[in-house]
Structures are given as structure tokens and as C-alpha cells.
Coordinates of C-alpha atoms in Angstrom, one line a residue:
X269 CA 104.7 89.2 115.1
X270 CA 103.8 92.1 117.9
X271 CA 104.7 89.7 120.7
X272 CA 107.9 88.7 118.6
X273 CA 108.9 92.0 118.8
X274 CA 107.7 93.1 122.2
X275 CA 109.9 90.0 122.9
X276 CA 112.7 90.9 120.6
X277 CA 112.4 95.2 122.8
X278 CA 112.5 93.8 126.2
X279 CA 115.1 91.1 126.0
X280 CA 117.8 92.7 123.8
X281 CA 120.0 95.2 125.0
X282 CA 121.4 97.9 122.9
X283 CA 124.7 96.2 122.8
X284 CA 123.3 93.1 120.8
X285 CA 122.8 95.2 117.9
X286 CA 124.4 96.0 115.0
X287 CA 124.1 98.1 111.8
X288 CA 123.8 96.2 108.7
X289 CA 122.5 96.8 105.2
X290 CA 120.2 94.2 104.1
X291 CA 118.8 92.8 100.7
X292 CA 116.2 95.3 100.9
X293 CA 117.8 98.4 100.0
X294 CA 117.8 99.8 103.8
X295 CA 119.9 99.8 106.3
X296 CA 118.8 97.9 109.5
X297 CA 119.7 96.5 112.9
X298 CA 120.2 93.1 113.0
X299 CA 120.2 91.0 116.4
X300 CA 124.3 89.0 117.0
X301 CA 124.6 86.0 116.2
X302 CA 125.5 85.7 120.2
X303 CA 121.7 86.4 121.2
X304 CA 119.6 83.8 121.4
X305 CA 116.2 86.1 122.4
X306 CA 115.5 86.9 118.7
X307 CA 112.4 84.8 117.6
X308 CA 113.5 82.6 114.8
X309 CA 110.4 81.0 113.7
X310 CA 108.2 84.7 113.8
X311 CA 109.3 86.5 111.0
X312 CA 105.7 88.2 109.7
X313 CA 105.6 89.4 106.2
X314 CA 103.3 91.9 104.2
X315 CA 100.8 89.2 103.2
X316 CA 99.7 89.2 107.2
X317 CA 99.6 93.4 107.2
X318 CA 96.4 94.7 109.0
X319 CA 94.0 96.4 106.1
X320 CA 93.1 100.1 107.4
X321 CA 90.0 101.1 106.0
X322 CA 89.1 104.8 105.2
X323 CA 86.5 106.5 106.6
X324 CA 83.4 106.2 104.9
X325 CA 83.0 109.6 102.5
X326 CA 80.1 111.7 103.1
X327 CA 80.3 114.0 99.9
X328 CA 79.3 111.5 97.4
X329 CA 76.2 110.2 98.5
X330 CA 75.2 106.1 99.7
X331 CA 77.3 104.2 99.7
X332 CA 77.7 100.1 100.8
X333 CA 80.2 98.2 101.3
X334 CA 82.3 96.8 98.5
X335 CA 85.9 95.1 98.3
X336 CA 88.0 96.3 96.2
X337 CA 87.1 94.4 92.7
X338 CA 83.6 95.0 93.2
X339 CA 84.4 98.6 93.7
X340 CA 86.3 97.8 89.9
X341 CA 83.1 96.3 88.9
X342 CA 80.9 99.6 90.2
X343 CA 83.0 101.5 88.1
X344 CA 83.0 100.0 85.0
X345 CA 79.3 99.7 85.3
X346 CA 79.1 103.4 86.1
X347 CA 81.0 104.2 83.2
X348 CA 79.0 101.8 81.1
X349 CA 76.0 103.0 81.8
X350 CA 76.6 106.7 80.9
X351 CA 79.2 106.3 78.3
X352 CA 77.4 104.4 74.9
X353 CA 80.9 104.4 73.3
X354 CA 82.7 102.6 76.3
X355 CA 83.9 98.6 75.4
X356 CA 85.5 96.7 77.6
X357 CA 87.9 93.8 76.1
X358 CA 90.5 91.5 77.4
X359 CA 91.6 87.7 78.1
X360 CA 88.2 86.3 80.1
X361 CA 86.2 89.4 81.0
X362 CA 83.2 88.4 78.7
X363 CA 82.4 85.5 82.2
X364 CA 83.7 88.0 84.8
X365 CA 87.7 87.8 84.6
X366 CA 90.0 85.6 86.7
X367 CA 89.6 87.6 89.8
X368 CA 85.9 88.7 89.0
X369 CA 86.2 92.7 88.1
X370 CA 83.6 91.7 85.3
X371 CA 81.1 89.9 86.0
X372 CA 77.5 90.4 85.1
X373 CA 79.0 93.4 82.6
X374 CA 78.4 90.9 79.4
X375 CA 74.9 90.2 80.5
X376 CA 73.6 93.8 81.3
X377 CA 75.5 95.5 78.3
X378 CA 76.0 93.0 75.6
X379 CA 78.5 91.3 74.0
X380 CA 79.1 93.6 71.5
X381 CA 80.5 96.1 74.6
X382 CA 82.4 93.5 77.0
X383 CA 83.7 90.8 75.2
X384 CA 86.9 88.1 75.1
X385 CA 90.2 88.4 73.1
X386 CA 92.7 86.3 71.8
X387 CA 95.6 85.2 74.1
X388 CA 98.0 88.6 72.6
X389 CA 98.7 91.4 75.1
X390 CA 100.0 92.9 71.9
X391 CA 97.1 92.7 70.1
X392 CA 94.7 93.6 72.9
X393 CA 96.6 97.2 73.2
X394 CA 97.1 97.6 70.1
X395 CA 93.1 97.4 69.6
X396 CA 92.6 99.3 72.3
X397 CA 94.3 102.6 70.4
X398 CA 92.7 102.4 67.7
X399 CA 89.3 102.1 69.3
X400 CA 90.4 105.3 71.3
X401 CA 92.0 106.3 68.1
X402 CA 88.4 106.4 67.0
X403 CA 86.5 108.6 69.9
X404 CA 85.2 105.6 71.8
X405 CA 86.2 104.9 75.6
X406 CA 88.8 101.7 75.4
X407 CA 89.1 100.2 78.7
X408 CA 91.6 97.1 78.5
X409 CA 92.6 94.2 80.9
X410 CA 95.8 92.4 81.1
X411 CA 94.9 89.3 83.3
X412 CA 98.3 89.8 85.0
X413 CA 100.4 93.0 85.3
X414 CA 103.5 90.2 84.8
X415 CA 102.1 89.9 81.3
X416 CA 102.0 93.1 80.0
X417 CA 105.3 93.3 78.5
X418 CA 104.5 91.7 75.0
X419 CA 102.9 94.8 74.9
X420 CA 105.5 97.1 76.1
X421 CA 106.1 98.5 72.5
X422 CA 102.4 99.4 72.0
X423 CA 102.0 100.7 74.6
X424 CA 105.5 103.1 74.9
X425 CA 106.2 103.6 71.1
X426 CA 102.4 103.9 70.2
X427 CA 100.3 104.8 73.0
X428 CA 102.4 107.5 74.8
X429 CA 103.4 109.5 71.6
X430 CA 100.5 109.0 69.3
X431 CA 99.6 112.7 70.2
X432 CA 103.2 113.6 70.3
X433 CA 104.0 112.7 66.7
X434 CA 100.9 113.6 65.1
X435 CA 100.9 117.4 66.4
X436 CA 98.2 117.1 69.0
X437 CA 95.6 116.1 65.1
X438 CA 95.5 112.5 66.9
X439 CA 95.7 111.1 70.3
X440 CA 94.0 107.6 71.9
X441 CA 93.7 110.1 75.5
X442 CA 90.4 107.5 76.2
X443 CA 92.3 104.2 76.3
X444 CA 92.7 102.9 79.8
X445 CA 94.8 100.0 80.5
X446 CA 93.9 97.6 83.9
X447 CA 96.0 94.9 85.1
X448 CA 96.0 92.7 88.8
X449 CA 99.4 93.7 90.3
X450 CA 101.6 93.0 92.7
X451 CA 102.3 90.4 95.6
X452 CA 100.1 88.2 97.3
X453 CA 101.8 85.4 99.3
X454 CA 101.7 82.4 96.4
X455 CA 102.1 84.4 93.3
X456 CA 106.0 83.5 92.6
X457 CA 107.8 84.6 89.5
X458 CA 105.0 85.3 87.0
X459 CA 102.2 86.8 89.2
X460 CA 103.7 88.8 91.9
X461 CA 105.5 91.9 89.3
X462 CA 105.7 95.2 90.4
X463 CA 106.2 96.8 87.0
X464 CA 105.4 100.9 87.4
X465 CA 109.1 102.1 86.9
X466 CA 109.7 100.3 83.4
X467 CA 106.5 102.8 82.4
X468 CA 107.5 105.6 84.3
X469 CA 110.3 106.3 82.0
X470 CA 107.9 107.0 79.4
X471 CA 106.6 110.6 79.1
X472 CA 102.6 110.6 77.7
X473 CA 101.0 107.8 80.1
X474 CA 99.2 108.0 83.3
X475 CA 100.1 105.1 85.8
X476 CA 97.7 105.0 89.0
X477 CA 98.1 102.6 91.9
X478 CA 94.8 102.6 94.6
X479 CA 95.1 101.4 98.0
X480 CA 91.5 100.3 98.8
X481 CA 87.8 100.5 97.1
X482 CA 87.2 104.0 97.7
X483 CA 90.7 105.0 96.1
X484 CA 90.0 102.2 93.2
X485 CA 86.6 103.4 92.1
X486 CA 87.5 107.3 92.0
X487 CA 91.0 107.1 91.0
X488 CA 89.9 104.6 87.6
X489 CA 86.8 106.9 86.9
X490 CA 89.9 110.0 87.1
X491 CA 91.5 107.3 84.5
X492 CA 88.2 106.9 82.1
X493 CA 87.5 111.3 82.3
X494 CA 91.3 112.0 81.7
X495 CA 92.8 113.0 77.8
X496 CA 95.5 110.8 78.1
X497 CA 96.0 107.1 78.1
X498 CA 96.2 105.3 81.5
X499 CA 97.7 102.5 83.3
X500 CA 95.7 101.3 86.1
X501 CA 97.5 99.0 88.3
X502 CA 95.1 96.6 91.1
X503 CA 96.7 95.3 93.8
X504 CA 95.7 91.4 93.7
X505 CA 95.9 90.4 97.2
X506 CA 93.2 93.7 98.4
X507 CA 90.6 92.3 95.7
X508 CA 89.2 90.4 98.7
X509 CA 91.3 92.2 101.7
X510 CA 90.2 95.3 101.6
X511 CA 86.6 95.8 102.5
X512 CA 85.2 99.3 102.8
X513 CA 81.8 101.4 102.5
X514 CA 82.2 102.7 98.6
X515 CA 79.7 105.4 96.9
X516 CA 77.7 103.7 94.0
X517 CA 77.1 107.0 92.6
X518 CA 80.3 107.6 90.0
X519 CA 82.7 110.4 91.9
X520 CA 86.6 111.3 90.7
X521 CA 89.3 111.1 92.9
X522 CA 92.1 113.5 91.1
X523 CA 95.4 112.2 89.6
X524 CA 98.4 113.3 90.3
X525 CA 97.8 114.4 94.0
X526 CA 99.3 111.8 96.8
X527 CA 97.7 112.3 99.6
X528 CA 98.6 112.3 103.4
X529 CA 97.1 109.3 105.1
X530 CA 98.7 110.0 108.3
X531 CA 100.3 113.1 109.7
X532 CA 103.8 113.2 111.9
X533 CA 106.3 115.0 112.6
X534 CA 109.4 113.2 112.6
X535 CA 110.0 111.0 109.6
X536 CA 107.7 111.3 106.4
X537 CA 106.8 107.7 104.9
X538 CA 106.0 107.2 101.0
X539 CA 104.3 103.9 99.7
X540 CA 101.8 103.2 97.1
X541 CA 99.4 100.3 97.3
X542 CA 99.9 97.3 99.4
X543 CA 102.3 99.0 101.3
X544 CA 100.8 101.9 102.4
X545 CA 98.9 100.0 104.8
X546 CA 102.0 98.0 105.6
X547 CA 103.8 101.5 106.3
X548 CA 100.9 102.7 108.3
X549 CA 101.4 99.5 110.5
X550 CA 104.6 100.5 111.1
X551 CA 104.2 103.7 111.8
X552 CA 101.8 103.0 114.5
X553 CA 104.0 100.8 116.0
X554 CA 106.9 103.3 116.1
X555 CA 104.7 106.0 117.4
X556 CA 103.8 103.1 120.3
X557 CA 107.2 101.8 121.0
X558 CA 109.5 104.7 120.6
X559 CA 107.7 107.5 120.5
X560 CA 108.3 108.3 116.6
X561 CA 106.3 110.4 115.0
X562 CA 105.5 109.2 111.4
X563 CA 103.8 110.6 108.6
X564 CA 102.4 108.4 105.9
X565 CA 101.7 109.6 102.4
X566 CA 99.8 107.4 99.5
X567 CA 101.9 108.3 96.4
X568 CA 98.2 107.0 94.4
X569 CA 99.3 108.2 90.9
X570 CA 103.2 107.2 89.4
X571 CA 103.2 109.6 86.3
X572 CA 103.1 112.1 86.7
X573 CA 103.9 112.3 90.6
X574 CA 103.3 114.4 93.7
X575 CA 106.5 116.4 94.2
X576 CA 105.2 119.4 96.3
X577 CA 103.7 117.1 98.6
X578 CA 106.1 114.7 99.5
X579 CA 108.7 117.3 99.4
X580 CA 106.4 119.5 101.5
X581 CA 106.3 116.6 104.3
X582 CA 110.2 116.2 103.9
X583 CA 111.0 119.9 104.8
X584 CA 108.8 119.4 107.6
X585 CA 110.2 115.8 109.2
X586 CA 113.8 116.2 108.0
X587 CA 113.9 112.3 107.2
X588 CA 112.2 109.9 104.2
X589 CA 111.9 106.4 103.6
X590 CA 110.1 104.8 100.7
X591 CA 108.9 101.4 100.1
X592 CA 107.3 99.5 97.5
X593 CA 107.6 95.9 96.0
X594 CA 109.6 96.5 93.1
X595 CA 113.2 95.4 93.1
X596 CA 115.5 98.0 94.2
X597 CA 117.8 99.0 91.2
X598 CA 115.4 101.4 89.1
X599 CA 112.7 101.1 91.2
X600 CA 110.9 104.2 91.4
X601 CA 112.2 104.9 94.9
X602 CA 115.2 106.2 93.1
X603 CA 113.2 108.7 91.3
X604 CA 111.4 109.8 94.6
X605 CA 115.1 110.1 96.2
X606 CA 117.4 112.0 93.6
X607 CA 114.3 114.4 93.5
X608 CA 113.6 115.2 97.2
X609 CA 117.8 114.9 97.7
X610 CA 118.2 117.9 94.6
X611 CA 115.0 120.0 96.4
X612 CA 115.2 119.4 100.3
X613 CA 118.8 118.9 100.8
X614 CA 119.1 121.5 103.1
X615 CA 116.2 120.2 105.2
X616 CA 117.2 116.3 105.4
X617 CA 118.3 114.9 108.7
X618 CA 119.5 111.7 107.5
X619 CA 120.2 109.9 104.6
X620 CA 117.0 108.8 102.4
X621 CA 116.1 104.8 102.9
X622 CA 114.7 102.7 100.7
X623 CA 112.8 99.6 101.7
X624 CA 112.8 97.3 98.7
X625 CA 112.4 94.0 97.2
X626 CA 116.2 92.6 96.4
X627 CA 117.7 92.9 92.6
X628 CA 117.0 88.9 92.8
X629 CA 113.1 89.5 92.4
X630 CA 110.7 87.2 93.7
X631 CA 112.7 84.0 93.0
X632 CA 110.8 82.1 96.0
X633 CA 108.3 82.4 98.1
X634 CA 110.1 83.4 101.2
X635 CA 111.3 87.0 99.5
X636 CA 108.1 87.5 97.7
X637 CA 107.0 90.1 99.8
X638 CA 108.8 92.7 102.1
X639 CA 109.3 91.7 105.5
X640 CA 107.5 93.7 108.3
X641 CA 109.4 93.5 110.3
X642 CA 112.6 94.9 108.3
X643 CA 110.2 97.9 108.3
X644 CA 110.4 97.9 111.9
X645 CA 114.0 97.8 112.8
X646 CA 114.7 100.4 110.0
X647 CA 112.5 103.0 112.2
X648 CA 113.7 101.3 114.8
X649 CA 117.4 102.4 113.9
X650 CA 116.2 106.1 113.3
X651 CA 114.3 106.2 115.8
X652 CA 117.4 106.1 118.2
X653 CA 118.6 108.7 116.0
X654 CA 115.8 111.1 117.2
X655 CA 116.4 110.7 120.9

């Protein structure tokens, strides 16, 4: 795809663009019909993205190396170990789980602590609060973040307000909620969801997306310690990808804070998961081809979000673009938008860009994940605008 697009910058003059706004929310330069340069057969998409390790922390002791659902694993055995009421319960996870998160848990704690359910999303929620309910530590998998809607209603009508209602007498604050999420290149309709924003409406839960193994293991510890219940969403296709050198010691990465991956200067970038590596990509191809100073930030936590720092990095760059692999309509891009346009009007340079999956979903496998190379010509469009 880089020699697609070195291609695509030396053969194509500026005349052979033009502006268009494509399926994706964002508005991008498109090659006429008239040029023959553009590559036809080279379109790369964010299954091929290049996985950007973080650097290995010092602060929490050894550490060795772990993809990202061993770094699950670590910590639900860390919290095992040094929580006696902690159970972990869901479709599989007594022999490991589909993508492995579990395994060995059954055999070193019991099957009275890790143990199978039924086939009911409902039903495995619904337990779940009333085992926090109770004072013990609930930690809950959904096999597929696609299938967590049958237990939408438990988890927004009971989960999220059983403190509410009750005056703060009753709360289920220690249930915690995992589920793979996500694209991955094969997963079509039912295994390639994105669904944060239909939760994010919901005051009373926590929803946490990680990037990589060190982000996973401190961010879903943060999830276990914290008083209210938690939706912790894995990206599927890093289980494997993303290798890095993880603590085995438990640490807490706080919720709520995004953090800033990669300073710049000229346009601020906002993803979550997957794509903050795809955006990071970008960016360094921006900086190399145009100059463009980019600045990446890892949303990490949903609900409740990071304003001050996103909007801190808006003030500064004057121009934002979001991405994640939610369809556009609803998607919490809109959320991140209206808010930065109501505080940093004053300081934005451009209109805000999102960089979406289309309202059509992922109906095939060509539009199942976002192109990167869409991302490319969209900086590559505002790019120009900074010359």
C-alpha cells in the first residue's frame, strides 16, 4: 500500500483530484475517472495496519512478553488470586473460551470460581448482578460483543441504575462485563460489531476499550477495583497481533483519562482500539509525505470520556478527526464532535471529520473494515489546507 501511494503522490497532479464525500463519513480526494495512475488492485485496509507496541513500563516491576489475551488471562489470574470472592462465568470459559482468555483458570481455581453457563446473554448478566448484588467480584464474558444485546435490558435498565433507584442502599459496582469486539478481516455481520455508543447513552456504566496488552491488563484491573459496573470491550483481531512486554505483577491504568500516544501540532487524531494504531500509521505517513504534524490520542475509556484532553489538544492544533469502526449515524464520533464544536469553536480551523464505517454496517467483507488509505487522502486533503 506505501508504494501504491508513493505511486498514486508522484504520478498525479493536483489537477486529477477532486473533493468528494465518501461512505465513510469524511470528506476525501478521490483520483478522475480520467487518470489511469491510481492503483486499482492495492487498496490496503485496517486488518494489514502495522501493530505499535508501547514501550516496555519500568514502574511496575518484570515483566515478559504477553499478547493481548494472555495479558486478559494475567489479569484475571491476578485478580483471582487476591480476591477469594471473584467468579468468573460465561459461554466456554470453564476450557479456556473461544479465543483462550481462560484457560488454565478452571484448573488452578476450581470449578466452583470459573465455570460454564447456559447459552443466555440475559441470564449470564442477570447473574452476574446479583452475584455483585451480593459483595462478590462478578466478572462476565459474552463470547461476542455482537451478542450482547439479549442482554441490553439487564444490563441498561438493571445494571446502570440498580444504585440509582435504590438510594445508593444497593449497587452491583463489582460486576464487570468482557466481550471480543470489533473487526478482524472475516468476521462479517455477526462478529465484527462495534457496539460502545448504544451503551454510552446510558448514564451508571463504565465502557473501556484497550489498544494492546499493557493497556488491557491495567485498564480491566481499573475495571475489577472500580464501584461501578463495567463494560470491557477486546479488540478480537490484537488477541494475537499485538505482542508486547506486560508486568505480571497486578498495576491500574486509570479510567477515564485518554491519553496522548503521539504529540503534533497541526491536526489532533482521536481513535480507540484498533484504530489507534491505524491512526498512528497515518499520522506517520502525513508527517513523512507532507510534512503534517499529527497528534494521536487513545480515547481508552467511552463513559465517562476525556473531554479536557481531547479538547486541550484541539485548542492547540485547531483541527480534529475521529475514527472508529462503528457506523457513522450515532456513532460516538458525534458525541466527541458536538462537544469539542460547543467548547473549541473559537479555536477550530476546519470543520471536524469523521472517519467511519457506512450506515450499511459490515454487510460484506470488502467494507468490514476502514480503508487506510481513505485515512490517507483525508489528511491528505488538509494537509493542503495547512500549506
Amino acid at each position: 500500500m506505501m508504494a501504491a501511494v508513493r505511486l498514486l503522490l508522484r504520478t498525479v497532479s493536483s489537477s486529477s483530484f477532486s473533493c468528494v464525500h465518501s461512505g465513510f463519513g469524511a470528506t476525501l480526494l478521490r483520483v478522475s475517472p480520467s487518470c489511469s495512475s491510481r492503483p486499482k488492485t492495492q487498496k490496503r485496509h485496517a486488518a494489514h495496519f502495522t501493530y505499535q507496541p508501547d514501550p516496555v513500563p519500568a514502574e511496575y516491576g518484570p515483566t515478559v512478553k504477553m499478547n493481548l489475551f494472555q495479558s486478559v488471562t494475567s489479569a484475571l489470574d491476578n485478580r483471582l488470586a487476591t480476591d477469594p470472592t471473584a467468579v468468573i462465568f460465561g459461554e466456554d470459559v470453564a476450557f479456556g473460551g473461544v479465543f483462550r482468555c481462560t484457560v488454565g483458570l478452571r484448573d488452578k481455581y476450581g470449578k466452583d470460581r470459573v465455570f460454564n453457563t447456559p447459552l443466555c446473554e440475559q441470564g449470564i448478566v442477570g447473574f452476574g448482578i446479583g452475584v455483585a448484588a451480593a459483595g462478590a467480584t462478578a466478572i462476565a464474558e459474552i463470547q461476542f460483543a455482537d451478542y450482547i444485546f439479549p442482554a441490553f435490558d439487564q444490563i441498561v435498565n438493571e445494571a446502570a441504575k440498580y444504585r440509582y433507584r435504590s438510594g445508593n442502599l444497593f449497587d452491583c459496582g463489582n460486576l464487570t462485563i468482557r466481550a471480543p469486539w470489533g473487526c478482524v478481516g472475516h468476521g462479517s455481520l455477526y462478529h465484527s460489531q462495534s457496539p460502545e455508543a448504544f451503551f454510552a447513552h446510558c448514564p451508571g456504566l463504565k465502557i473501556v476499550v484497550p489498544r494492546g496488552p499493557i493497556q488491557a491488563k491495567g485498564l480491566l484491573l481499573s475495571c475489577f477495583a472500580d464501584k461501578n459496573p463495567c463494560i470491557f470491550f477486546e479488540p478480537k483481531i490484537l488477541y494475537r497481533a499485538a505482542v508486547e512486554q506486560v508486568p505480571t505483577e497486578p498495576y491500574h491504568i486509570p479510567l477515564s483519562q485518554a491519553e496522548v500516544v503521539q504529540e503534533g501540532s497541526d491536526m489532533t487524531f482521536v481513535a480507540w482500539g484498533t484504530q489507534v494504531h491505524v491512526m498512528r500509521e497515518v499520522a506517520t505517513m502525513a508527517q513523512e509525505k507532507l510534512g503534517v504534524s499529527c497528534e494521536v490520542i487513545d480515547l481508552r475509556t467511552i463513559l465517562p470520556w476525556d473531554v479536557e484532553t481531547i479538547c486541550k489538544s484541539v485548542v492547540k492544533t485547531g483541527r480534529l478527526l475521529i475514527s472508529h469502526e462503528a457506523p457513522v449515524t450515532g456513532g460516538f464520533a458525534a458525541e466527541i464532535s458536538s462537544t469539542v464544536q460547543e467548547q473549541c469553536f473559537l479555536n477550530l480551523e476546519a470543520p471536524i471529520t469523521r472517519l467511519l464505517i457506512s450506515d450499511c454496517g459490515h454487510d460484506d467483507l470488502s467494507s468490514e473494515l476502514l480503508p487506510l488509505t481513505d485515512c490517507y487522502l483525508c489528511v491528505f486533503e488538509n494537509g493542503h489546507e495547512l500549506q
